[in-house]
Every structure is written in structure tokens, then in C-alpha cells.
mmCIF file of C-alpha atoms and ligand atoms in Angstrom:
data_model
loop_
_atom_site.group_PDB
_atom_site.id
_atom_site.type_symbol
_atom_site.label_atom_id
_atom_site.label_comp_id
_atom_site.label_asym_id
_atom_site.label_seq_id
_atom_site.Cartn_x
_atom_site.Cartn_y
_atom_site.Cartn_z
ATOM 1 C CA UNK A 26 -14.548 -15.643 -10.160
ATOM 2 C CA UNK A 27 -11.356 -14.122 -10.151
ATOM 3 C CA UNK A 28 -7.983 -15.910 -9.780
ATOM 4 C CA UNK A 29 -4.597 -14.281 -9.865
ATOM 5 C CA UNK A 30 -1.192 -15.915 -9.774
ATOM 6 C CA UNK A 31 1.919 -14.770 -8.524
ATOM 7 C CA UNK A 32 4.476 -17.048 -10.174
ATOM 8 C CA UNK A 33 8.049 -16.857 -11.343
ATOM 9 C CA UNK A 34 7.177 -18.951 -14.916
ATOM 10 C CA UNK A 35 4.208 -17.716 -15.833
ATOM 11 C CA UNK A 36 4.286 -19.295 -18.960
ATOM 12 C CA UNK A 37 3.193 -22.487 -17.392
ATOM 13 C CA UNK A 38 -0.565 -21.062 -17.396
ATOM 14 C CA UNK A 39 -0.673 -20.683 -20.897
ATOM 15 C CA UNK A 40 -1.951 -24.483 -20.385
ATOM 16 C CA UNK A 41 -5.194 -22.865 -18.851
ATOM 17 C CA UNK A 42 -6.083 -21.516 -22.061
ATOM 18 C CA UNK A 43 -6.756 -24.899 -23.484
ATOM 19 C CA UNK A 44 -9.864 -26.830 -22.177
ATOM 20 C CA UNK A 45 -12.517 -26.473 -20.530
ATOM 21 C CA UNK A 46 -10.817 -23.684 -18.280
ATOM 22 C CA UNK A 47 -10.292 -21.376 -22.041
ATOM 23 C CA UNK A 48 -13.867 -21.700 -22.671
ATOM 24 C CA UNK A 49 -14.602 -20.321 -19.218
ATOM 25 C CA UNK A 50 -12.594 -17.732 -19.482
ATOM 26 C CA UNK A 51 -13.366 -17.460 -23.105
ATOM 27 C CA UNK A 52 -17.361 -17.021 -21.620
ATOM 28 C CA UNK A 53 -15.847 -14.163 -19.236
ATOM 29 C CA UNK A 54 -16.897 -16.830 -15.806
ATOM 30 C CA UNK A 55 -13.190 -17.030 -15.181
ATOM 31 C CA UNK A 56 -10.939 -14.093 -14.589
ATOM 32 C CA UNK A 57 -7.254 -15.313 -14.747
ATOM 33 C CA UNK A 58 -4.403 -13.200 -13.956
ATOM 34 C CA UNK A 59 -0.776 -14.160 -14.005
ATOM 35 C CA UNK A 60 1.892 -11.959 -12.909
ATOM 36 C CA UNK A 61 5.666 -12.696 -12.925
ATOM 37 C CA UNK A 62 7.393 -11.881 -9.732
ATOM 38 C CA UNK A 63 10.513 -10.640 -11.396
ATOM 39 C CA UNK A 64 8.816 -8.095 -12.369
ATOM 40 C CA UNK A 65 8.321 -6.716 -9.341
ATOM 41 C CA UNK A 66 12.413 -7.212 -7.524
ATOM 42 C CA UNK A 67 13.896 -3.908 -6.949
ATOM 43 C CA UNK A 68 17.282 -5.819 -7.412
ATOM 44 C CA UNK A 69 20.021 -4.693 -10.316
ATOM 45 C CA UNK A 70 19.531 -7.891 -11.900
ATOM 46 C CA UNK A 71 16.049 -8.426 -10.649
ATOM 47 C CA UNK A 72 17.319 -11.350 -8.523
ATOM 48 C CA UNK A 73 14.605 -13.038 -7.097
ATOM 49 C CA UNK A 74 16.164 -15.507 -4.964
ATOM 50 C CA UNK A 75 19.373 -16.544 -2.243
ATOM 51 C CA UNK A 76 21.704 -18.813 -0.228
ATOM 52 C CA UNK A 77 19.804 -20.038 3.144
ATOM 53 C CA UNK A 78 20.655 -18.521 5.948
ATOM 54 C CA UNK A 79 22.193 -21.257 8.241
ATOM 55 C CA UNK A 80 23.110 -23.295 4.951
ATOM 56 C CA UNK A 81 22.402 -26.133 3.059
ATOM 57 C CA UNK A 82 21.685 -27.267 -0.566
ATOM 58 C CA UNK A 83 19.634 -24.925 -3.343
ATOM 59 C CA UNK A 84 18.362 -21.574 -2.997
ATOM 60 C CA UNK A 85 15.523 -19.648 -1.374
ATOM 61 C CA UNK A 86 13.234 -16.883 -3.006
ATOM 62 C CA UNK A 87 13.461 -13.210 -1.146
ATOM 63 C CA UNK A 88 11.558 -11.651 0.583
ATOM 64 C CA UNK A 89 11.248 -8.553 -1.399
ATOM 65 C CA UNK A 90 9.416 -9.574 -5.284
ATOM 66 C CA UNK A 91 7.273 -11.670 -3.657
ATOM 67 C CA UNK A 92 5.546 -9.502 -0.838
ATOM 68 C CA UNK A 93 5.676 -6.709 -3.144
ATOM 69 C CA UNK A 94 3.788 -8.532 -6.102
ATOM 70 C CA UNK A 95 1.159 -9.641 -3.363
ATOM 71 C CA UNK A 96 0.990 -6.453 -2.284
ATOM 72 C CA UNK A 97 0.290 -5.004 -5.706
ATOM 73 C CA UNK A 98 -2.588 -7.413 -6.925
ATOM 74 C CA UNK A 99 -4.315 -7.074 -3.339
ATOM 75 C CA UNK A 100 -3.328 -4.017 -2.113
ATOM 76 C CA UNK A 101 -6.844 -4.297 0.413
ATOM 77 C CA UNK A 102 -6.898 -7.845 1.135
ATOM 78 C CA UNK A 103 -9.835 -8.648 -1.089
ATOM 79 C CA UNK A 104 -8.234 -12.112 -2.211
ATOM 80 C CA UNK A 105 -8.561 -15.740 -0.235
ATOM 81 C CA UNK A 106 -4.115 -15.973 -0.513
ATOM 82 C CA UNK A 107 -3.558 -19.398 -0.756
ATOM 83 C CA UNK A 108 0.579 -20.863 -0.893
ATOM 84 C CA UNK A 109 1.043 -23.901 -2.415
ATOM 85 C CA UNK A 110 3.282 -26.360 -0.743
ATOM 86 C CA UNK A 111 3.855 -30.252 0.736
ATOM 87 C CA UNK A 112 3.572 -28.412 3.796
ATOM 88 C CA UNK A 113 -0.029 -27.524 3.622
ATOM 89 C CA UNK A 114 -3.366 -28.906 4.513
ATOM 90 C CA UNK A 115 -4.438 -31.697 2.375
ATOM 91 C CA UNK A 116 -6.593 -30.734 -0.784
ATOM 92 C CA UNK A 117 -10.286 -32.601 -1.067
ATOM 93 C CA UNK A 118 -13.112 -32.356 -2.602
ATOM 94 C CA UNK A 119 -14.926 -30.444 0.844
ATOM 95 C CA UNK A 120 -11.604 -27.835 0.694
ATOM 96 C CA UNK A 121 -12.312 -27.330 -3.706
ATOM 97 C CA UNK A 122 -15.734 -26.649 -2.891
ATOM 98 C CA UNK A 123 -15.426 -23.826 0.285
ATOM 99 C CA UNK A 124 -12.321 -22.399 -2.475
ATOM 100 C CA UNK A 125 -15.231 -22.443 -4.823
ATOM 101 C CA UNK A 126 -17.203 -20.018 -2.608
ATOM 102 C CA UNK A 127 -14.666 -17.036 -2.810
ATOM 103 C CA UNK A 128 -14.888 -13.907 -5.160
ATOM 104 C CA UNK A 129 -11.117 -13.838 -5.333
ATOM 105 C CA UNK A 130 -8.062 -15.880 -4.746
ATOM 106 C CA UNK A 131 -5.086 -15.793 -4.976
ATOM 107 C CA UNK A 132 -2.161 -18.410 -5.541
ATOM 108 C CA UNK A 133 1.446 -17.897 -4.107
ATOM 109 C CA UNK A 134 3.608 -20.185 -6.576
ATOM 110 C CA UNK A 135 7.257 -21.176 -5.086
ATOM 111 C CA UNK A 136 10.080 -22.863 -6.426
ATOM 112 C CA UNK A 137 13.543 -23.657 -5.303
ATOM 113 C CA UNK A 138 14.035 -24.446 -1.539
ATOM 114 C CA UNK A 139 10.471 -22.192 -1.021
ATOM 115 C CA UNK A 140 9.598 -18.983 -0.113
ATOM 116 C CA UNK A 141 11.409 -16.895 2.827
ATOM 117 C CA UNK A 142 9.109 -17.774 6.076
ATOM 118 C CA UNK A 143 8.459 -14.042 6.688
ATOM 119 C CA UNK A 144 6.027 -13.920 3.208
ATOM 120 C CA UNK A 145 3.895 -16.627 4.383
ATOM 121 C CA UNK A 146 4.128 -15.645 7.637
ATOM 122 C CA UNK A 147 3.448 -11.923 6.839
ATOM 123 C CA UNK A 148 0.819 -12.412 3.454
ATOM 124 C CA UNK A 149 -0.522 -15.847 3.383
ATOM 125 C CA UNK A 150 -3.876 -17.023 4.749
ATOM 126 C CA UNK A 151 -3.951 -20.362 3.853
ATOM 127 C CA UNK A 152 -1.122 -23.203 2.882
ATOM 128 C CA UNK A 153 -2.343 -26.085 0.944
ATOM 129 C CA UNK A 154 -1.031 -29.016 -0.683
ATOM 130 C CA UNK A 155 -2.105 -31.588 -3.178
ATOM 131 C CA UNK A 156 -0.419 -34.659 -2.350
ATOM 132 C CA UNK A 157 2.391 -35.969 -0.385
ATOM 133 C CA UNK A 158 5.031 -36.051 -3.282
ATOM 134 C CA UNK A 159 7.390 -32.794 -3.897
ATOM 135 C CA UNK A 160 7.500 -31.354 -7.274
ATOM 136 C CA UNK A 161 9.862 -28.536 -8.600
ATOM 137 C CA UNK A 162 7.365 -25.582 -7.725
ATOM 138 C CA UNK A 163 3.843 -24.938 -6.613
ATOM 139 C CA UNK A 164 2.853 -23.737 -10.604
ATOM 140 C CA UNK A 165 1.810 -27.296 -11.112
ATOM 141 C CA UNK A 166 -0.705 -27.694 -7.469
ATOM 142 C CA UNK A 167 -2.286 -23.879 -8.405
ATOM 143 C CA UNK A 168 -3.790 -25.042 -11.834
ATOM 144 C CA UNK A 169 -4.733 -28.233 -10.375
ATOM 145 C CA UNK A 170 -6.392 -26.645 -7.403
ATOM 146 C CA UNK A 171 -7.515 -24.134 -10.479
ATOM 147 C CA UNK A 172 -9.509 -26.656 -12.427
ATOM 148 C CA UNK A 173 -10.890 -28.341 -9.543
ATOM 149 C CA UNK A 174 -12.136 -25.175 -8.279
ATOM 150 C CA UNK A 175 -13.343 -23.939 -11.964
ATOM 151 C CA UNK A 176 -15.845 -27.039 -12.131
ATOM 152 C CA UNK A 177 -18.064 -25.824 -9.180
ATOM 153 C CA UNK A 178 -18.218 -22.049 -10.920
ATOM 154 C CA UNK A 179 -21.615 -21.343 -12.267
ATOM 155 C CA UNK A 180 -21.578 -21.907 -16.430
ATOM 156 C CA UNK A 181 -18.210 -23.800 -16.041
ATOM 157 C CA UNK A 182 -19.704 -27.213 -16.828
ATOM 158 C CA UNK A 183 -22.044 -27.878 -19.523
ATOM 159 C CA UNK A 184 -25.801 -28.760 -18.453
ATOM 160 C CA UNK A 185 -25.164 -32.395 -18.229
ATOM 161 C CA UNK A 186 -22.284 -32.926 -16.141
ATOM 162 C CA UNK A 187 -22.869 -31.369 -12.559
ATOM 163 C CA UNK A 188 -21.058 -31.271 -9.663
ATOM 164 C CA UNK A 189 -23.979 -31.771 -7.301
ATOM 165 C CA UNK A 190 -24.570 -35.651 -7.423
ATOM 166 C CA UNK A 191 -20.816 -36.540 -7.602
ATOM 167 C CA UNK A 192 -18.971 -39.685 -6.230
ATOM 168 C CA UNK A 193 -16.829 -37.783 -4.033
ATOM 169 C CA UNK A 194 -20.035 -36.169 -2.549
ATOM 170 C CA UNK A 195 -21.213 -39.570 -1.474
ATOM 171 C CA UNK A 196 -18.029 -41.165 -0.624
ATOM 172 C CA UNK A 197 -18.246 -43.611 -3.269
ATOM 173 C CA UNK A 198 -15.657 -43.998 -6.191
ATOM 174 C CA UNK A 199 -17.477 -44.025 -9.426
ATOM 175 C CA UNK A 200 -18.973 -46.941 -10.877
ATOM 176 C CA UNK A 201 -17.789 -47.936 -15.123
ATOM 177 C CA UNK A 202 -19.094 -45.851 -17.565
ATOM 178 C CA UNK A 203 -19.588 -47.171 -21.340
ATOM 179 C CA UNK A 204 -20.593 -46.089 -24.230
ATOM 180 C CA UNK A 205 -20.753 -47.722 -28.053
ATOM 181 C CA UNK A 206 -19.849 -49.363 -29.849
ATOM 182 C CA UNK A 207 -22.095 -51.986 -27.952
ATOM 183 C CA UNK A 208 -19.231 -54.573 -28.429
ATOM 184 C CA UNK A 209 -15.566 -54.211 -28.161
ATOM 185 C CA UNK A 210 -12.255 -56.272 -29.186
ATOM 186 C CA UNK A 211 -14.864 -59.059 -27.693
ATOM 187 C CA UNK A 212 -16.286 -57.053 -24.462
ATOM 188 C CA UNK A 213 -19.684 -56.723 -24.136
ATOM 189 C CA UNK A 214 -21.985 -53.911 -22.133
ATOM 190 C CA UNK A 215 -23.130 -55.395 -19.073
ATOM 191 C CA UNK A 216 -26.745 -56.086 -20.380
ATOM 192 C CA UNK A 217 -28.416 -54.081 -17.401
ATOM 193 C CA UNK A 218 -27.444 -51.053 -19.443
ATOM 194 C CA UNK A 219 -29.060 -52.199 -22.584
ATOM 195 C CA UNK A 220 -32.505 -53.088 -20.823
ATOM 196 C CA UNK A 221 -33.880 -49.427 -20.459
ATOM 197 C CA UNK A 222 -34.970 -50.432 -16.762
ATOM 198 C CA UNK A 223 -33.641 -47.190 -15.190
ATOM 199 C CA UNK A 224 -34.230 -48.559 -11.196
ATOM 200 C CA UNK A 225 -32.071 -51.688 -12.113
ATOM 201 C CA UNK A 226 -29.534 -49.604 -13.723
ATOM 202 C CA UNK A 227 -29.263 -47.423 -10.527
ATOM 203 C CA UNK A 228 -29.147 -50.314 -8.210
ATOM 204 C CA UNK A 229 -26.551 -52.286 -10.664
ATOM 205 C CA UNK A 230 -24.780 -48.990 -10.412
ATOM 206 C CA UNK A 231 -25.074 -48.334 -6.500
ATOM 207 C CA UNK A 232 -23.571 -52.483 -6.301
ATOM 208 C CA UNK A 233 -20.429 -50.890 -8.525
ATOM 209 C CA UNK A 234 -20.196 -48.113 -6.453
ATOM 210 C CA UNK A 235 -19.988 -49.968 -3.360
ATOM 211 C CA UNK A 236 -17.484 -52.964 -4.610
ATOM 212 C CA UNK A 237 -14.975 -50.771 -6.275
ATOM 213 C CA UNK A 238 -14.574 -48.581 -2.926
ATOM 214 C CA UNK A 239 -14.430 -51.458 -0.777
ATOM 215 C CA UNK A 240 -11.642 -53.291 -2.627
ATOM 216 C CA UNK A 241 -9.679 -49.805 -3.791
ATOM 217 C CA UNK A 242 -10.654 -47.338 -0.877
ATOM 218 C CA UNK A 243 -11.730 -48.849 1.853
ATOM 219 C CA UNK A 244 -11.274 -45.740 4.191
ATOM 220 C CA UNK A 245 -13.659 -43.843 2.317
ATOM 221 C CA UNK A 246 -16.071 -46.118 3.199
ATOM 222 C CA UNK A 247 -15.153 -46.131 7.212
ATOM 223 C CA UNK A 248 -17.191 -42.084 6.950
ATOM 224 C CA UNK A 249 -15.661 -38.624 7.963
HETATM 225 N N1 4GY B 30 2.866 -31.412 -3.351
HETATM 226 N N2 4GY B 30 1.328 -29.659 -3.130
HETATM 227 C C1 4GY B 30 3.302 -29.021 -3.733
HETATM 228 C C2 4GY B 30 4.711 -29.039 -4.115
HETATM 229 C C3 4GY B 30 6.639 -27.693 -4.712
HETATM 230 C C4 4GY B 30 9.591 -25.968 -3.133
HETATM 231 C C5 4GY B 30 7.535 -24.787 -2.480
HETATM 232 C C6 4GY B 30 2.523 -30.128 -3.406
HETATM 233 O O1 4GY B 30 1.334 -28.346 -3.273
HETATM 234 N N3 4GY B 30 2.540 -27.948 -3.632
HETATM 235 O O2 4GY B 30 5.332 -30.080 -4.207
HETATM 236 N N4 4GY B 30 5.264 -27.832 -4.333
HETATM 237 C C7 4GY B 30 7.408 -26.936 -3.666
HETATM 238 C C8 4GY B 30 8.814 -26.789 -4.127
HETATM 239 C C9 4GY B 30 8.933 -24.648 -2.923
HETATM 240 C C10 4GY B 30 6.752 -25.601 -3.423
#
């Protein structure tokens, strides 16, 4: 898959390289891109953003670095564009995996105010946010939406984690995981584990499942 960024810090994807996100690019699954929109403002002092028109606090970015950056990574509209911002339709699960599905995309990374409305207007296809809280710039959602997306991309995951079978699939939060020592500070493994009886250890599972959604989330439970 390939993923480009258009981003005014694009040092904050050096973070990428670490993880299991470097190994995928590392095995050549992931193609990352990230290019800095200063680079592309045909401005003096390669300004890259201004005052609001009709006023108010903080600054806006132009116009101009922005749609031209676009422009030059997808100069034929090849790329899912995707703008990160409050503003957008709520990430899930179902929205990670249809992202997953694309060849190419590409993430539109504001900061500031935002972005002038005539960029998303004129060069965005599809505004997405991860959460109703604001944050400083939309660097932050991409590589979230980034390693979300990474997990359903053939190779990504090793052969025994999948994505196929998860808890978000089934509307069910995930039930405890543990692993040895066999007894902890005084905690024991529930002894179901321990018995080797793999139906009981589903059911005792499915029970989990089913309690911790209920008392933590239980909209998930009231279906689509
Ligand atoms: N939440 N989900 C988010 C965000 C920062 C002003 C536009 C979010 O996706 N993006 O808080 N983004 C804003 C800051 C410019 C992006």
C-alpha cells in the first residue's frame, strides 16, 4: 500500500519507523511518503499560513502550499485524499477496514486554525476524525488512522495475530488475556485456562466477552 503525507512537521513520522509499522515498511508492504508543505509555498519566506478573513484568534494555512503539494504527489487523482479534522466522520473499525482496501491514500495534515475551506473544498474526498477532542494538528489522527489501517495490510501482522476474528468484528470488547508466571503478587489464572478443555475456555471466554461490554459499552451491544 502506499501512503503519502502532506504535513507541515514532517518530522513527527519519524515515529513510524519504529514498530511494527518500520518492519512493514522495512518488508517493502508499506510505502510511506512524507512531504513538507513548505516546500512547496511560492512565498519569499515560504509563508505557509495567515490572519482569517473576518477575524478572530490564531492563524489559517493558505491556500497556495497546500493545493500545490496535493497537486504534486497526485497529479491524476490516483490517491483516496483523506483531511484529518474534529470535523470529520467518526473513525471505526468498518471505516479502517474500507481505508484498508485502497492502493493509495493520502493524508492532508492541518494545524493552526485549519486549512483555507477552498483546499478541502477543491482537493479533499474524504474528512475524518478520530475522536471528539481537538489536538494541535491532524499529524497525530494520520498515524493513528496509519497504524490502524497498516494491521489489515497483507504481511503486516505476524501469522498469529489476525485481524479476521477480532472483538471489534463481533461487537464485543475483548475478554483478559494472561500469560505466566501462573501466579502473580498473589493473583492466580482463572483455572479454566489451566485445564486444557479448549470448548470451556471459549465459552468462559464468550461469558467475559459479554460482561465486560455490558457493564463498559453497553451500546455496542444494542447492534448497528
Ligand atoms: N480529533 N481527529 C483531529 C484534530 C487537529 C486545527 C485541523 C481529530 O482528527 N483530527 O483534532 N485535528 C485540528 C487542528 C486544524 C486539525
Amino acid at each position: 500500500m502506499k501512503i503519502r503525507i502532506a504535513t507541515l512537521f514532517p518530522e513527527t513520522f519519524d515515529a513510524l519507523n519504529a514498530s511494527i509499522i518500520g518492519k512493514a515498511i522495512d518488508k517493502g508492504l508499506l510505502d510511506i511518503g512524507v512531504v513538507n508543505i513548505r516546500d512547496f509555498s511560492e512565498d519569499k519566506h515560504k509563508k505557509c499560513d495567515d490572519y482569517p478573513f473576518g477575524g478572530g484568534a490564531g492563524m489559517v494555512m493558505t491556500p497556495q502550499p497546500l493545493h500545490s503539494a496535493i497537486n504534486h504527489i497526485d497529479p491524476n487523482r490516483e490517491y483516496l485524499r483523506i483531511y484529518m479534522s474534529p470535523k470529520g466522520e467518526r473513525l471505526s473499525q468498518r471505516i479502517v477496514e474500507e481505508l484498508s482496501k485502497q492502493d493509495n491514500l493520502l493524508f492532508i495534515c492541518g494545524n493552526y486554525e485549519g486549512v483555507d475551506q477552498r483546499v478541502i473544498d477543491l482537493d479533499v474526498d474524504r474528512e475524518i476524525s478520530i475522536g471528539d477532542y481537538v489536538l494541535t494538528g491532524g499529524e497525530l489522527p494520520a498515524m493513528v488512522t496509519i497504524n490502524a489501517v497498516a494491521r489489515y495490510v497483507e504481511g503486516v501482522l505476524g501469522s498469529n495475530e489476525s485481524t479476521k476474528e477480532e472483538s471489534f468484528a463481533s461487537n464485543l470488547l475483548e475478554y483478559p488475556q494472561y500469560t505466566r508466571p501462573q501466579t502473580f503478587e498473589g493473583l492466580e489464572v482463572p483455572e479454566v485456562l489451566l485445564s486444557g478443555n479448549h470448548a470451556e475456555i471459549a465459552k468462559w471466554r464468550r461469558q467475559k466477552q459479554l460482561e465486560i461490554t455490558k457493564d463498559r459499552r453497553p451500546d455496542l451491544l444494542e447492534g448497528e
